[in-house]
Amino acid sequence: MAKFMDIHRGMQGITADQLLEAHQADLAIEKDESVHFEHAWADPESGTVYCLSEAPSADAVQRVHERAGHRADEVHAVPLEA
Amino acid sequence: MAKFMDIHRGMQGITADQLLEAHQADLAIEKDESVHFEHAWADPESGTVYCLSEAPSADAVQRVHERAGHRADEVHAVPLEA
């Protein structure tokens, strides 16, 4: 298992409710891919959403996001933390 | 005070020690701008570093990073969390 940060762009105007709904859609199916989405942050102005997860691979993260209806634009392993 | 996520690109090959050193350089001067850097994550392969902070403004975040020697490529407020 490793940490991943993924980025969704083009989400201008996203609301707190929409972010929560999207996050919960991930949480509802994440176990199928042994992924856990730990946190999500959103900037409605630039339309950027960041998701931090623990997962076996970037592909597993993307498969959950795709099935939940919101493919990520970038998924990066983040093996280093401070 | 608000939450911000900033991104540094072009950091290919960054090591755990270098990330820690950069983060500590921010922490050492962050009080001057009333900023607090909560966490940093790095992907040495794509050269991407993400920093999460609490700050009065994006400009304050950038001023700390600049004085610490590592200007961010993007700084986004992230008022929404899930």
Short mmCIF file of C-alpha atoms in Angstrom, two decimals:
data_model
loop_
_atom_site.label_atom_id
_atom_site.label_comp_id
_atom_site.label_asym_id
_atom_site.label_seq_id
_atom_site.Cartn_x
_atom_site.Cartn_y
_atom_site.Cartn_z
CA MET A 1 0.00 0.00 0.00
CA ALA A 2 1.17 3.50 -0.75
CA LYS A 3 -0.07 7.08 -0.56
CA PHE A 4 -1.47 8.82 -3.63
CA MET A 5 -2.56 12.37 -4.39
CA ASP A 6 -4.89 12.87 -7.32
CA ILE A 7 -6.18 16.01 -8.97
CA HIS A 8 -9.47 16.75 -10.71
CA ARG A 9 -9.69 19.94 -12.77
CA GLY A 10 -12.65 21.74 -14.32
CA MET A 11 -14.77 21.56 -11.15
CA GLN A 12 -15.49 25.30 -11.03
CA GLY A 13 -18.36 26.13 -8.70
CA ILE A 14 -18.30 22.83 -6.81
CA THR A 15 -20.24 23.12 -3.54
CA ALA A 16 -19.52 21.56 -0.13
CA ASP A 17 -22.46 19.19 -0.68
CA GLN A 18 -21.22 18.13 -4.11
CA LEU A 19 -17.71 17.48 -2.75
CA LEU A 20 -19.13 15.41 0.09
CA GLU A 21 -21.37 13.47 -2.30
CA ALA A 22 -18.45 12.72 -4.64
CA HIS A 23 -16.24 11.69 -1.72
CA GLN A 24 -18.95 9.41 -0.35
CA ALA A 25 -19.40 7.82 -3.79
CA ASP A 26 -15.70 6.91 -3.66
CA LEU A 27 -15.94 5.62 -0.09
CA ALA A 28 -18.93 3.43 -0.97
CA ILE A 29 -16.93 1.35 -3.49
CA GLU A 30 -13.28 1.86 -2.49
CA LYS A 31 -13.02 -1.53 -0.73
CA ASP A 32 -13.48 -3.30 -4.09
CA GLU A 33 -10.03 -1.98 -5.05
CA SER A 34 -8.46 -2.02 -1.56
CA VAL A 35 -8.27 1.78 -1.73
CA HIS A 36 -9.03 4.21 1.09
CA PHE A 37 -9.71 7.85 0.34
CA GLU A 38 -8.49 9.73 3.41
CA HIS A 39 -9.29 13.31 2.55
CA ALA A 40 -10.47 15.62 -0.23
CA TRP A 41 -9.96 19.36 -0.63
CA ALA A 42 -11.60 21.62 -3.21
CA ASP A 43 -11.10 25.07 -4.68
CA PRO A 44 -14.39 26.06 -6.35
CA GLU A 45 -12.77 29.13 -7.94
CA SER A 46 -10.05 27.35 -9.94
CA GLY A 47 -12.14 24.18 -10.09
CA THR A 48 -9.43 22.01 -8.58
CA VAL A 49 -10.10 19.01 -6.31
CA TYR A 50 -7.33 17.10 -4.51
CA CYS A 51 -7.83 13.61 -3.06
CA LEU A 52 -5.39 11.88 -0.73
CA SER A 53 -5.61 8.09 -0.62
CA GLU A 54 -3.93 4.87 0.46
CA ALA A 55 -3.99 2.35 -2.35
CA PRO A 56 -2.17 -0.55 -3.97
CA SER A 57 -1.61 1.42 -7.20
CA ALA A 58 -2.48 4.60 -9.11
CA ASP A 59 -4.64 2.46 -11.42
CA ALA A 60 -6.70 1.25 -8.44
CA VAL A 61 -7.29 4.88 -7.39
CA GLN A 62 -8.36 5.78 -10.91
CA ARG A 63 -10.68 2.76 -11.21
CA VAL A 64 -12.59 3.83 -8.09
CA HIS A 65 -12.86 7.43 -9.32
CA GLU A 66 -14.01 6.26 -12.77
CA ARG A 67 -16.68 3.95 -11.37
CA ALA A 68 -17.84 6.77 -9.08
CA GLY A 69 -18.23 8.96 -12.16
CA HIS A 70 -15.33 11.38 -11.76
CA ARG A 71 -12.09 10.34 -13.45
CA ALA A 72 -8.99 12.12 -12.07
CA ASP A 73 -6.83 14.23 -14.39
CA GLU A 74 -3.63 13.24 -12.57
CA VAL A 75 -2.81 10.53 -10.02
CA HIS A 76 0.62 10.67 -8.38
CA ALA A 77 2.18 8.35 -5.83
CA VAL A 78 3.46 10.48 -2.93
CA PRO A 79 5.93 8.18 -1.17
CA LEU A 80 7.54 11.08 0.72
CA GLU A 81 5.88 13.09 3.50
CA ALA A 82 6.95 15.78 5.92
CA MET B 1 -7.41 32.15 8.11
CA ALA B 2 -8.07 29.64 5.37
CA LYS B 3 -6.67 26.41 4.01
CA PHE B 4 -4.39 26.40 0.96
CA MET B 5 -2.88 23.70 -1.22
CA ASP B 6 0.19 24.61 -3.23
CA ILE B 7 2.08 22.69 -5.88
CA HIS B 8 5.75 22.71 -6.80
CA ARG B 9 6.75 21.04 -10.07
CA GLY B 10 10.15 20.07 -11.50
CA MET B 11 11.34 18.44 -8.25
CA GLN B 12 12.28 15.14 -9.90
CA GLY B 13 14.50 13.01 -7.69
CA ILE B 14 13.68 14.85 -4.46
CA THR B 15 14.70 12.76 -1.43
CA ALA B 16 13.00 12.38 1.95
CA ASP B 17 15.81 14.46 3.51
CA GLN B 18 15.43 17.24 0.94
CA LEU B 19 11.65 17.35 1.46
CA LEU B 20 12.12 17.54 5.22
CA GLU B 21 14.75 20.26 4.86
CA ALA B 22 12.50 22.33 2.57
CA HIS B 23 9.52 21.86 4.91
CA GLN B 24 11.62 22.90 7.92
CA ALA B 25 12.84 25.99 6.06
CA ASP B 26 9.18 26.98 5.66
CA LEU B 27 8.36 26.21 9.30
CA ALA B 28 11.31 28.31 10.49
CA ILE B 29 9.90 31.54 9.01
CA GLU B 30 6.16 30.87 8.60
CA LYS B 31 5.19 32.87 11.71
CA ASP B 32 6.39 36.08 10.02
CA GLU B 33 3.42 35.71 7.64
CA SER B 34 0.99 34.05 10.10
CA VAL B 35 1.13 30.91 7.94
CA HIS B 36 1.30 27.32 9.18
CA PHE B 37 2.43 24.56 6.86
CA GLU B 38 0.59 21.46 8.06
CA HIS B 39 1.85 18.79 5.72
CA ALA B 40 3.89 18.16 2.58
CA TRP B 41 3.79 15.21 0.16
CA ALA B 42 6.21 14.51 -2.66
CA ASP B 43 6.37 12.36 -5.78
CA PRO B 44 10.06 12.15 -6.79
CA GLU B 45 9.14 10.48 -10.08
CA SER B 46 6.92 13.22 -11.53
CA GLY B 47 8.73 15.85 -9.45
CA THR B 48 5.55 17.13 -7.80
CA VAL B 49 5.37 18.45 -4.23
CA TYR B 50 2.09 19.37 -2.51
CA CYS B 51 1.94 21.54 0.62
CA LEU B 52 -1.16 22.01 2.78
CA SER B 53 -1.25 25.16 4.89
CA GLU B 54 -3.39 27.49 6.99
CA ALA B 55 -2.78 31.07 6.01
CA PRO B 56 -4.33 34.52 5.73
CA SER B 57 -3.87 34.55 1.91
CA ALA B 58 -2.28 32.77 -1.06
CA ASP B 59 0.23 35.62 -1.26
CA ALA B 60 1.33 34.96 2.32
CA VAL B 61 1.90 31.28 1.46
CA GLN B 62 3.94 32.26 -1.58
CA ARG B 63 6.02 34.81 0.34
CA VAL B 64 7.11 32.13 2.84
CA HIS B 65 7.98 29.69 0.04
CA GLU B 66 9.91 32.37 -1.86
CA ARG B 67 11.93 33.42 1.17
CA ALA B 68 12.64 29.74 1.89
CA GLY B 69 13.99 29.42 -1.66
CA HIS B 70 11.28 27.39 -3.35
CA ARG B 71 8.54 29.40 -5.05
CA ALA B 72 5.32 27.39 -5.65
CA ASP B 73 4.00 26.96 -9.20
CA GLU B 74 0.37 27.10 -8.03
CA VAL B 75 -1.29 28.17 -4.77
CA HIS B 76 -5.01 27.45 -4.41
CA ALA B 77 -7.36 28.20 -1.55
CA VAL B 78 -9.20 24.99 -0.62
CA PRO B 79 -12.20 26.22 1.36
CA LEU B 80 -14.04 22.90 0.95
CA GLU B 81 -13.01 19.63 2.62
CA ALA B 82 -14.47 16.14 2.92
#
